[in-house]
XYZ file of C-alpha atoms in Angstrom:
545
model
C 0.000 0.000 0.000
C 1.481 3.741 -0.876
C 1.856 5.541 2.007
C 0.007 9.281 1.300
C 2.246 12.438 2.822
C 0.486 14.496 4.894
C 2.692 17.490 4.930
C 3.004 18.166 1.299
C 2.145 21.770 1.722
C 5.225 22.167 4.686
C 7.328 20.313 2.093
C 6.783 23.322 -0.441
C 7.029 25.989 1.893
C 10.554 24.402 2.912
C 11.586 24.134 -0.467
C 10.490 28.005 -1.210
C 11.872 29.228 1.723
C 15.515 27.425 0.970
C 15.510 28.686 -2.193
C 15.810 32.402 -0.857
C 18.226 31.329 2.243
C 21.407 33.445 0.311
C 19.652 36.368 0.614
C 18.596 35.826 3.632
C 19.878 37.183 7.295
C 17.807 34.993 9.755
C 14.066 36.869 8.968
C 15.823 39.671 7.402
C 15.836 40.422 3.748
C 17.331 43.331 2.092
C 15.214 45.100 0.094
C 17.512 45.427 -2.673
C 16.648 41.963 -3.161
C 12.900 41.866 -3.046
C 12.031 41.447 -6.497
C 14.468 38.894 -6.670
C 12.912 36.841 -3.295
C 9.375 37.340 -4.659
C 10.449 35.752 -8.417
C 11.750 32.595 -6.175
C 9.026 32.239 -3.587
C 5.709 32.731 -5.895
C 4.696 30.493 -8.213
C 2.330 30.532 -11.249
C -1.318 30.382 -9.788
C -0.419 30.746 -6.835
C -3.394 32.429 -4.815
C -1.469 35.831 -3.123
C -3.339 38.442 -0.172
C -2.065 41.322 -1.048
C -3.128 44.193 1.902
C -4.387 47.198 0.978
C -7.153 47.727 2.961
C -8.994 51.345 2.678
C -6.016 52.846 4.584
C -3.089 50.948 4.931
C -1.151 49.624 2.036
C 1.533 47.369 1.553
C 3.344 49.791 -1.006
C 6.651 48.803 -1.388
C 5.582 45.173 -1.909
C 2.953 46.092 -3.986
C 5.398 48.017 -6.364
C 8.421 44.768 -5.993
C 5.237 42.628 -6.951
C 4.563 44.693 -10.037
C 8.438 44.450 -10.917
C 8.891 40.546 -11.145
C 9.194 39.269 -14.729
C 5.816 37.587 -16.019
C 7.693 34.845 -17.721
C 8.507 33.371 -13.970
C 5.565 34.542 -12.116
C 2.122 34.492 -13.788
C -1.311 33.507 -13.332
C -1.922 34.943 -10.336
C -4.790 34.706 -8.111
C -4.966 38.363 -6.051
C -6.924 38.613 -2.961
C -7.092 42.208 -1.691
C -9.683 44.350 0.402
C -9.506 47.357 -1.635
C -7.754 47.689 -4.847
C -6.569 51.242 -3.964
C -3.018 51.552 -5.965
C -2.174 51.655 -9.752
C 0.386 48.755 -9.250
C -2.778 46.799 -8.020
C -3.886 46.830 -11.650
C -0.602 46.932 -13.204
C 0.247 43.342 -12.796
C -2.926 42.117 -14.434
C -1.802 44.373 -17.337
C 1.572 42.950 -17.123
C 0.178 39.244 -17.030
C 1.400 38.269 -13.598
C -1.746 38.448 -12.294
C -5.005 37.042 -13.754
C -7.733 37.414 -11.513
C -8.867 38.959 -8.924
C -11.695 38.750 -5.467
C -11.669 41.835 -3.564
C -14.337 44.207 -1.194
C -13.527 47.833 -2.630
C -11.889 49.515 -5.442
C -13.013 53.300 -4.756
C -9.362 54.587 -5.987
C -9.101 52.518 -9.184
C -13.145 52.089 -9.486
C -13.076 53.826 -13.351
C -9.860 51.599 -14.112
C -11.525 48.361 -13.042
C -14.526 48.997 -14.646
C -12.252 49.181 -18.131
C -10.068 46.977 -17.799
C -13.077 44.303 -17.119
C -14.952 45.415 -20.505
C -11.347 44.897 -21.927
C -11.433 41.514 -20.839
C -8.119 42.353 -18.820
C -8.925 41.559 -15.255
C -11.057 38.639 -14.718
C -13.425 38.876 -11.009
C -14.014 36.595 -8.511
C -16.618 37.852 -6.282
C -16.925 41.202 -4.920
C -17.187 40.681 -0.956
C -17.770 42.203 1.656
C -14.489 42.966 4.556
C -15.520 40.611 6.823
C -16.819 38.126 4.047
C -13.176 38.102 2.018
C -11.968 37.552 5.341
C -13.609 34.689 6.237
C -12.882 32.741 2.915
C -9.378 33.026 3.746
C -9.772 30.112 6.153
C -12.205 28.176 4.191
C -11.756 28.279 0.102
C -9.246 31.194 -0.548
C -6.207 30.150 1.857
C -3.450 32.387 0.577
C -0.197 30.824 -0.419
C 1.431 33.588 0.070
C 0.943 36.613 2.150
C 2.353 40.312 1.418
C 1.176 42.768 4.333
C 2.835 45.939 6.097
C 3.630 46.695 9.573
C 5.185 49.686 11.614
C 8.083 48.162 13.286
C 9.999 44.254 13.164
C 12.837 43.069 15.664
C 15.735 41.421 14.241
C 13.681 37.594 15.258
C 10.702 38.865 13.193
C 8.198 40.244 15.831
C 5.996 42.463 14.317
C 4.697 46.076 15.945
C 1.632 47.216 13.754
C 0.556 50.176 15.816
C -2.476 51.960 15.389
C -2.912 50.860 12.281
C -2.721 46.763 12.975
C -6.547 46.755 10.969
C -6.595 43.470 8.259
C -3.090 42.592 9.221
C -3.587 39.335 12.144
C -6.485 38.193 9.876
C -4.074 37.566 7.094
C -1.025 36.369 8.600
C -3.209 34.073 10.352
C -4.711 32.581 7.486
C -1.435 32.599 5.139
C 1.523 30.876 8.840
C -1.324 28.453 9.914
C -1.500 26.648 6.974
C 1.848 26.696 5.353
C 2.130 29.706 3.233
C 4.592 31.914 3.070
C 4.284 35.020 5.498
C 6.476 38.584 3.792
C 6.375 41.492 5.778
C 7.360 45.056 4.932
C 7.985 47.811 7.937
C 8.693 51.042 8.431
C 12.250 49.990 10.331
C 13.998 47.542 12.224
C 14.452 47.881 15.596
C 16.092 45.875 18.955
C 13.366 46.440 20.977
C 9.184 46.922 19.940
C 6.899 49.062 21.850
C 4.743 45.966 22.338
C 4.268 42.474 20.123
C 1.224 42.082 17.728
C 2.390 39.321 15.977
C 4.947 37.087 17.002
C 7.835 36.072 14.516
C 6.961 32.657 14.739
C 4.271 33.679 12.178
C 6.778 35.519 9.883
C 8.747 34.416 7.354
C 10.382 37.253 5.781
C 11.033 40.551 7.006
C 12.299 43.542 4.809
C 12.814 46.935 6.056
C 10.726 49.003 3.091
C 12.812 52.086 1.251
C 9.763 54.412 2.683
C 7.213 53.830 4.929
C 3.744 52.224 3.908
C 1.045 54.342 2.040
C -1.730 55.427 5.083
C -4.258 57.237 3.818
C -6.493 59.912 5.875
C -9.819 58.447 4.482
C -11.806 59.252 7.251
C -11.288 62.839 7.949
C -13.294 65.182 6.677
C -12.980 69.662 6.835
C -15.699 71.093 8.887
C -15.545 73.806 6.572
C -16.873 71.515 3.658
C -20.667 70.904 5.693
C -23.196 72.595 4.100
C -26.534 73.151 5.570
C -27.869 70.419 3.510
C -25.573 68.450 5.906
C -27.131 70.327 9.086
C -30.298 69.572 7.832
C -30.047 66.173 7.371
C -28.166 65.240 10.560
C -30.594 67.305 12.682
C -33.418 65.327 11.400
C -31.503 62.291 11.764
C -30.706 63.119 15.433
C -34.190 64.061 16.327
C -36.227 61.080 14.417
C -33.526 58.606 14.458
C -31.632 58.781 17.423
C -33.674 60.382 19.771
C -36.726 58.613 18.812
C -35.087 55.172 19.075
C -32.794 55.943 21.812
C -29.511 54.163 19.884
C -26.494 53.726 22.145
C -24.583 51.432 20.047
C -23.587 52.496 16.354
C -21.342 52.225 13.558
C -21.107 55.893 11.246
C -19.940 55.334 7.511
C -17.955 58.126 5.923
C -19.430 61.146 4.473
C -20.462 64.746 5.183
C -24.085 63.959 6.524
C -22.559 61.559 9.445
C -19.667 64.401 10.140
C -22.138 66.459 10.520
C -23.975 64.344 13.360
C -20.790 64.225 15.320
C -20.015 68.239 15.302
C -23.700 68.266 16.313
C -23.851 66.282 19.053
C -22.011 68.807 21.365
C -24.592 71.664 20.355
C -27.846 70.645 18.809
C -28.081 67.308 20.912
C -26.914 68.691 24.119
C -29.854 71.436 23.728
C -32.288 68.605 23.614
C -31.211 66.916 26.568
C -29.641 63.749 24.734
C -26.200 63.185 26.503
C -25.472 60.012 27.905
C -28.930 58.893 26.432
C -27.808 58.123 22.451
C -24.741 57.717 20.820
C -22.328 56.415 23.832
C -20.521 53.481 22.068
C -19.528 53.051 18.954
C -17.251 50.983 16.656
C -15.719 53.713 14.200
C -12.430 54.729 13.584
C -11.044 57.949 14.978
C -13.126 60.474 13.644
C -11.392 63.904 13.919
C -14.972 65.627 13.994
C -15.741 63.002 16.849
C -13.267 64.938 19.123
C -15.715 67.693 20.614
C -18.556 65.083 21.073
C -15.400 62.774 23.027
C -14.588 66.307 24.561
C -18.070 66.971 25.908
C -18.436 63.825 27.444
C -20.865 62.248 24.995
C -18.921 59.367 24.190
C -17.652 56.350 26.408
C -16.107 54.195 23.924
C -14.894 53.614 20.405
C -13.002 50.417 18.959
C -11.446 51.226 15.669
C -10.981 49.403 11.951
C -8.209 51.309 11.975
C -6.257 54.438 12.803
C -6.524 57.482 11.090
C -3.101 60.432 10.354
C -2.920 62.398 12.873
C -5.262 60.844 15.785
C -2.415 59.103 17.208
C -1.142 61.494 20.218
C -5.193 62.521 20.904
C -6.325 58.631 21.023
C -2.954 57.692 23.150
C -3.874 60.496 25.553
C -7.709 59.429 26.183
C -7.371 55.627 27.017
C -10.227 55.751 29.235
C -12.238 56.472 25.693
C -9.977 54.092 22.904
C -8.452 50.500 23.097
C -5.072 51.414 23.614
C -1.618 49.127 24.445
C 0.532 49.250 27.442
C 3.104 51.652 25.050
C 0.039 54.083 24.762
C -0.868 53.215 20.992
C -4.462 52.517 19.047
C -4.870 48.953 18.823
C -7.068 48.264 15.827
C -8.795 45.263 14.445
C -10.398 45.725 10.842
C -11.945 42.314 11.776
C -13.148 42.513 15.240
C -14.707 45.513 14.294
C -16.481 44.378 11.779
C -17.847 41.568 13.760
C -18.799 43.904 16.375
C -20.068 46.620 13.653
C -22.595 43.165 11.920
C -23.288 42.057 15.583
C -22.634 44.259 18.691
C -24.399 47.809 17.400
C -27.749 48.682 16.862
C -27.261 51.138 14.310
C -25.464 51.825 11.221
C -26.044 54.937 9.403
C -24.358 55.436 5.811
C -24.888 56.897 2.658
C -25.358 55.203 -1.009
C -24.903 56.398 -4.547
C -27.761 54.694 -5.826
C -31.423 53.921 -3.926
C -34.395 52.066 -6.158
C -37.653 52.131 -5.699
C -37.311 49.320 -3.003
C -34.669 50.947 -1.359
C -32.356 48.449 -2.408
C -28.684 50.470 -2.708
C -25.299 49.993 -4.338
C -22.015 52.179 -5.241
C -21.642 50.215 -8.229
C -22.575 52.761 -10.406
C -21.841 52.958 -14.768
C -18.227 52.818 -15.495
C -17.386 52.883 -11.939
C -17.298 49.466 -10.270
C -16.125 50.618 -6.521
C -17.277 47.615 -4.250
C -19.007 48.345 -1.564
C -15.760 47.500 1.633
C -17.943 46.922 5.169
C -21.181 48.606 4.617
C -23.096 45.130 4.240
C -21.847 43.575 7.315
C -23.097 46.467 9.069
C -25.916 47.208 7.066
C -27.968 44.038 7.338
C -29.848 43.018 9.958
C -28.092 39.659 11.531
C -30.537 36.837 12.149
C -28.144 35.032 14.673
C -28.591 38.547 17.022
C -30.234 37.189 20.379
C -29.374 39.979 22.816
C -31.790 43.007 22.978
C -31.752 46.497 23.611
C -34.090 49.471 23.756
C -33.374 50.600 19.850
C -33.416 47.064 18.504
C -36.662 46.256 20.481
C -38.290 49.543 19.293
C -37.993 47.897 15.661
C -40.984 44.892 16.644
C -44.212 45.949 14.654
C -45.640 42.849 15.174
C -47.843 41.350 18.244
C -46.177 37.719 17.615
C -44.970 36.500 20.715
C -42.062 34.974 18.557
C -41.284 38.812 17.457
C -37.879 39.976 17.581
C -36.089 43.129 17.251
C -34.018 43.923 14.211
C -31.088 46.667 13.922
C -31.707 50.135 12.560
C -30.174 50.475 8.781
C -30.421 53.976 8.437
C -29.734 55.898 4.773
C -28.385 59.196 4.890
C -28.094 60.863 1.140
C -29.226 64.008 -0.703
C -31.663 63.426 -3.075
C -29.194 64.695 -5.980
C -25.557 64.058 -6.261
C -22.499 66.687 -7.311
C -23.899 67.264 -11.127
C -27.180 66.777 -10.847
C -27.491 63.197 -11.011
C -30.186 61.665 -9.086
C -29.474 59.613 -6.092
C -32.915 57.655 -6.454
C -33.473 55.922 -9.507
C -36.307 53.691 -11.015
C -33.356 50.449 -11.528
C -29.657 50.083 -10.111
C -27.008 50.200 -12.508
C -25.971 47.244 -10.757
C -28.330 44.872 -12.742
C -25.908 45.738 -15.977
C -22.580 45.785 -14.293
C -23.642 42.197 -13.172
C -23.790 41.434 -16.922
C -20.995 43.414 -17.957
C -18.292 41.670 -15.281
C -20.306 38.613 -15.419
C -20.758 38.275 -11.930
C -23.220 35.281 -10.707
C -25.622 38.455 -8.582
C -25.853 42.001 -9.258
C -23.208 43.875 -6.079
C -25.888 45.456 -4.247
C -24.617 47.277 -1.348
C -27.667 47.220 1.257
C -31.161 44.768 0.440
C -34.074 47.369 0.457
C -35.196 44.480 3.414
C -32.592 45.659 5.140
C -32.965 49.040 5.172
C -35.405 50.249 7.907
C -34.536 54.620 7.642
C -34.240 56.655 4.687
C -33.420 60.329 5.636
C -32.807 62.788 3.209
C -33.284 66.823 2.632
C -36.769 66.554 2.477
C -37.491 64.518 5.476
C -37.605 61.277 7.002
C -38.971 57.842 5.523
C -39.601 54.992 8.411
C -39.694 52.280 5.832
C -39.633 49.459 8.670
C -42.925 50.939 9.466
C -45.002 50.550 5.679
C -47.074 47.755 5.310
C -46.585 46.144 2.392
C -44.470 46.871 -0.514
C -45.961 49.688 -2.537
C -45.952 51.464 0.961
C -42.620 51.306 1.640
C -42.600 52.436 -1.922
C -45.357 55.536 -1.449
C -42.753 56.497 1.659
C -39.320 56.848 -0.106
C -41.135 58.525 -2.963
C -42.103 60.909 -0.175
C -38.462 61.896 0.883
C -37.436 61.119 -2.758
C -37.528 65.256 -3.823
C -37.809 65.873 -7.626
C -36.136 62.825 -8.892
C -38.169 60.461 -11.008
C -39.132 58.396 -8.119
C -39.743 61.405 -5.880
C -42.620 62.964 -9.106
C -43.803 59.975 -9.049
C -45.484 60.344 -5.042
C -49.256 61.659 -3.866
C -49.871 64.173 -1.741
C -52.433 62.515 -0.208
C -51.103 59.653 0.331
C -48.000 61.144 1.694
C -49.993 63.044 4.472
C -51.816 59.804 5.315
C -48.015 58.410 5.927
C -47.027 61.321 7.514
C -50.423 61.142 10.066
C -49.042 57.677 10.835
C -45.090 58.221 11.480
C -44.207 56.491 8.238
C -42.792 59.486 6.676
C -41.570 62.439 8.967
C -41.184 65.917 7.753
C -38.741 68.463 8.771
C -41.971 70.375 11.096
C -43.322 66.855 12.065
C -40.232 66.885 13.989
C -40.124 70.107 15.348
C -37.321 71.448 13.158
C -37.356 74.422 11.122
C -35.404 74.613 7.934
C -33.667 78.017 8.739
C -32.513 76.232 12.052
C -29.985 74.358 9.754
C -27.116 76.862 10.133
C -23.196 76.209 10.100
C -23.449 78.426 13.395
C -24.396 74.925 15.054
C -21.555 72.945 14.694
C -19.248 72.520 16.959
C -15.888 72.973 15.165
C -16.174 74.810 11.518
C -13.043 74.257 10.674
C -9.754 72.155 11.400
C -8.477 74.568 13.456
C -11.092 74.203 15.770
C -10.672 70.141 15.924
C -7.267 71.139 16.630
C -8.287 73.364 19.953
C -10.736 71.104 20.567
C -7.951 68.408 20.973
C -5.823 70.766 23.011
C -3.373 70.598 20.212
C -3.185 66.796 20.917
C -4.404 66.646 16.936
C -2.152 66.934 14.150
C -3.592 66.996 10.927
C -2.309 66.015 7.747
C -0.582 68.860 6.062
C -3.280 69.406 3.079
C -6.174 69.825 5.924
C -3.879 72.609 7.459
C -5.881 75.307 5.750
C -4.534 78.780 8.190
């Protein structure tokens, strides 16, 4: 009888790994030789998680990756979380890479979208964070793993630092089952400030020639909210919030939710709302968070990620952020998005696209951008069991079997920059599916999901309707003058508003001209900065006086 090996995959990594041992200094490689390590440790088809989550990028392997010579490396299989860089796209151009399964591509959205109708890039799936995550354990196991951290000793320990986001998820998935772990960092030290990943996980370390692309994605300039943004978030406040009593919440990026968080401190406060909504929240650190954190309105946040120039402010409020013994952000892209799918009972966001049945996507024509985390937090979970005052206030049924559901709340102005309507009769969607051949159109958030729409024009409380062509009637209400929003009757829309499924602006007790810029809390940078007590550092192109 043949006896069957059992460590075939250990065998390979061995062999890889000896193949590189002259250029190698224990874990240490020089990164003078990276293009040459990376020609001798891939192989064609191998399947290779590249990080470069919405944030943090692995540049300087992402640009050795791009360098290796197609007739020794090809055939690729990339796995990233956001195809952010042009190198991302160059090797598919290059034919080193041939497909691709990612979450987001918001950078290179108009460069995917071509070089799929060019029959360049060949998709996967579009996933979601915590989804592409997941698959790395089950059907996508990397065989080799490029990522990025802050700091290595010389035995390989890794120090990720605030920004440690995707990076245990993939190591995890690439050491435990015998691929091949390459890490770039910032430097090489003697001694870390703490250990996030032991060297035992690591296979090759290589001090980068600059230190790893971070991008500020989540600030945003005071100066920018409009009173379309006031508007908005002091309706949402008022009829969202307030009315629901949400402690627990997850903010997506935009405008309308910065504006929330500069109103907390002002608007909210005036209404009696602190230490009653908004208390704990998974978000990253949200410069326009600091005067709500200042105030005393917030009690904890645990991050995706860090964000440029947080990191003295979040070292210096522990009591507030999840912080190491050495003082730093400790972030977990993956955690977070657990507790963002599971732990919250609200996530409020914003969308490109809304149809009729409030079904929304960023996949828009010509632009195929993914969609990142927004479905694990916009969904309701159906393994939730433990309750709370918001997610109970969702029951509209008498069934004793009943159950509370979490609030999916839409934020968007009814028009985008140009004119372009934000609600529309069909998603483009349905014709990217076609177009990239995907198996399902990449809807962002299920109209099922969705239980608040909230735009300029007021407030639609779609887990409220009764039927379809209500929940229909009640975005048309809040829909403006877009084709969807023509299409609505004033009669029935004041038989919606009589019942609380639509809310208006004065059903709330808000007057338009309230919405001034005179209500926020900060109007600028500089005030985030005071605000901080100079703890905040922006990046230098926010650094407007």
């Amino acid at each position: 009888m043949s006896r069957t090996s059992w460590t075939t995959k250990r065998d390979e990594k061995t062999r890889r790994l000896k193949s590189v041992a002259h250029l190698m200094n224990g874990a240490i490689l020089k990164n003078r030789d990276i293009v040459e390590a990376l020609e001798l440790l891939l192989q064609p088809g191998d399947r290779v998680v590249l990080e470069g989550d919405n944030q943090k990028q692995a540049s300087f392997l992402s640009e050795a990756l791009s360098a290796v010579s197609p007739s020794r490396v090809n055939k690729l299989h990339m796995i990233m979380s956001s195809i952010s860089r042009p190198e991302h796209l160059d090797v598919f151009e290059k034919g080193i890479a041939e497909k691709i399964d990612f979450s987001f591509a918001g950078p290179q959205s108009l460069r995917v979208s071509q070089m799929i109708e060019d029959g360049t890039l060949k998709i996967g799936e579009i996933h979601t964070y915590l989804e592409l995550y997941g698959r790395l354990f089950i059907d996508l196991i990397p065989n080799v793993a490029l990522v990025a951290a802050d700091k290595a000793d010389r035995s390989g320990n890794l120090y990720t630092g605030p920004n440690t986001e995707e990076t245990p998820a993939i190591i995890e998935a690439t050491a435990f089952k015998d691929g091949i772990v390459i890490v770039q960092v910032n430097e090489i030290v003697d001694e870390l400030p703490r250990i996030d990943i032991p060297g035992s996980w690591v296979d090759v370390v290589v001090e980068a020639d600059k230190p790893y692309q971070l991008e500020a994605l989540f600030t945003r300039d005071p100066k920018m909210i409009t009173e379309l943004h006031i508007l908005i978030g002091m309706m949402t406040i008022r009829g969202v919030y307030e009315k629901h009593q949400v402690k627990s919440l997850n903010h997506g990026i935009g405008f309308n939710t910065a504006a929330i968080e500069l109103l907390l401190p002002t608007y909210a406060e005036k209404l009696g709302l602190r230490g009653k909504i908004a208390t704990n929240w998974v978000l990253n650190p949200h410069p326009t968070l600091i005067p709500a954190i200042e105030s005393g309105w917030v009690e904890t946040i645990h991050c995706f990620g860090g964000e440029v120039g947080m990191e003295q402010y979040v070292a210096a409020r522990p009591d507030v952020f999840f912080t190491g013994r050495d003082g730093s952000l400790r972030s977990n892209r993956a955690f977070a998005q657990v507790a963002g799918q599971y732990a919250v009972d609200m996530f409020v966001g914003s969308t490109l696209q809304i149809d009729k049945n409030a079904n929304s996507s960023t996949v828009v024509s010509g632009r195929l951008a993914g969609f990142g985390g927004a479905p694990n937090m916009g969904h309701d979970p159906k393994g939730r069991r433990h309750s709370s005052q918001a997610w109970l206030d969702m029951i509209t049924s008498d069934d004793p079997l009943a159950k509370g559901r979490k609030l999916v709340v839409q934020t968007v102005e009814t028009f985008q920059n140009g004119n372009t309507p934000v609600f529309v009769d069909s998603l483009d969607a349905l014709e990217v599916a076609k177009q990239a051949n995907l198996a399902t159109a990449p809807v962002m958030i299920y109209g099922d999901d969705v239980t608040h729409v909230v735009t300029e024009e007021g407030i639609a409380y779609v887990y409220k309707a009764e039927g379809e062509e209500e929940r229909r009637q009640a975005l048309s209400a809040v829909a403006g003058v877009t084709p969807i929003g023509r299409a609505s009757n004033a009669k029935i829309i004041q038989s919606l508003r009589e019942r609380g499924v639509v809310a208006y602006p004065e059903d709330l007790g808000i007057q338009r001209t309230e919405a001034r810029r005179s209500l926020l809390a900060a109007k600028n940078v500089k005030d985030l900065v005071e605000w901080s007590e100079g703890l905040y550092n922006p990046p230098a192109k926010f650094k407007n006086w």
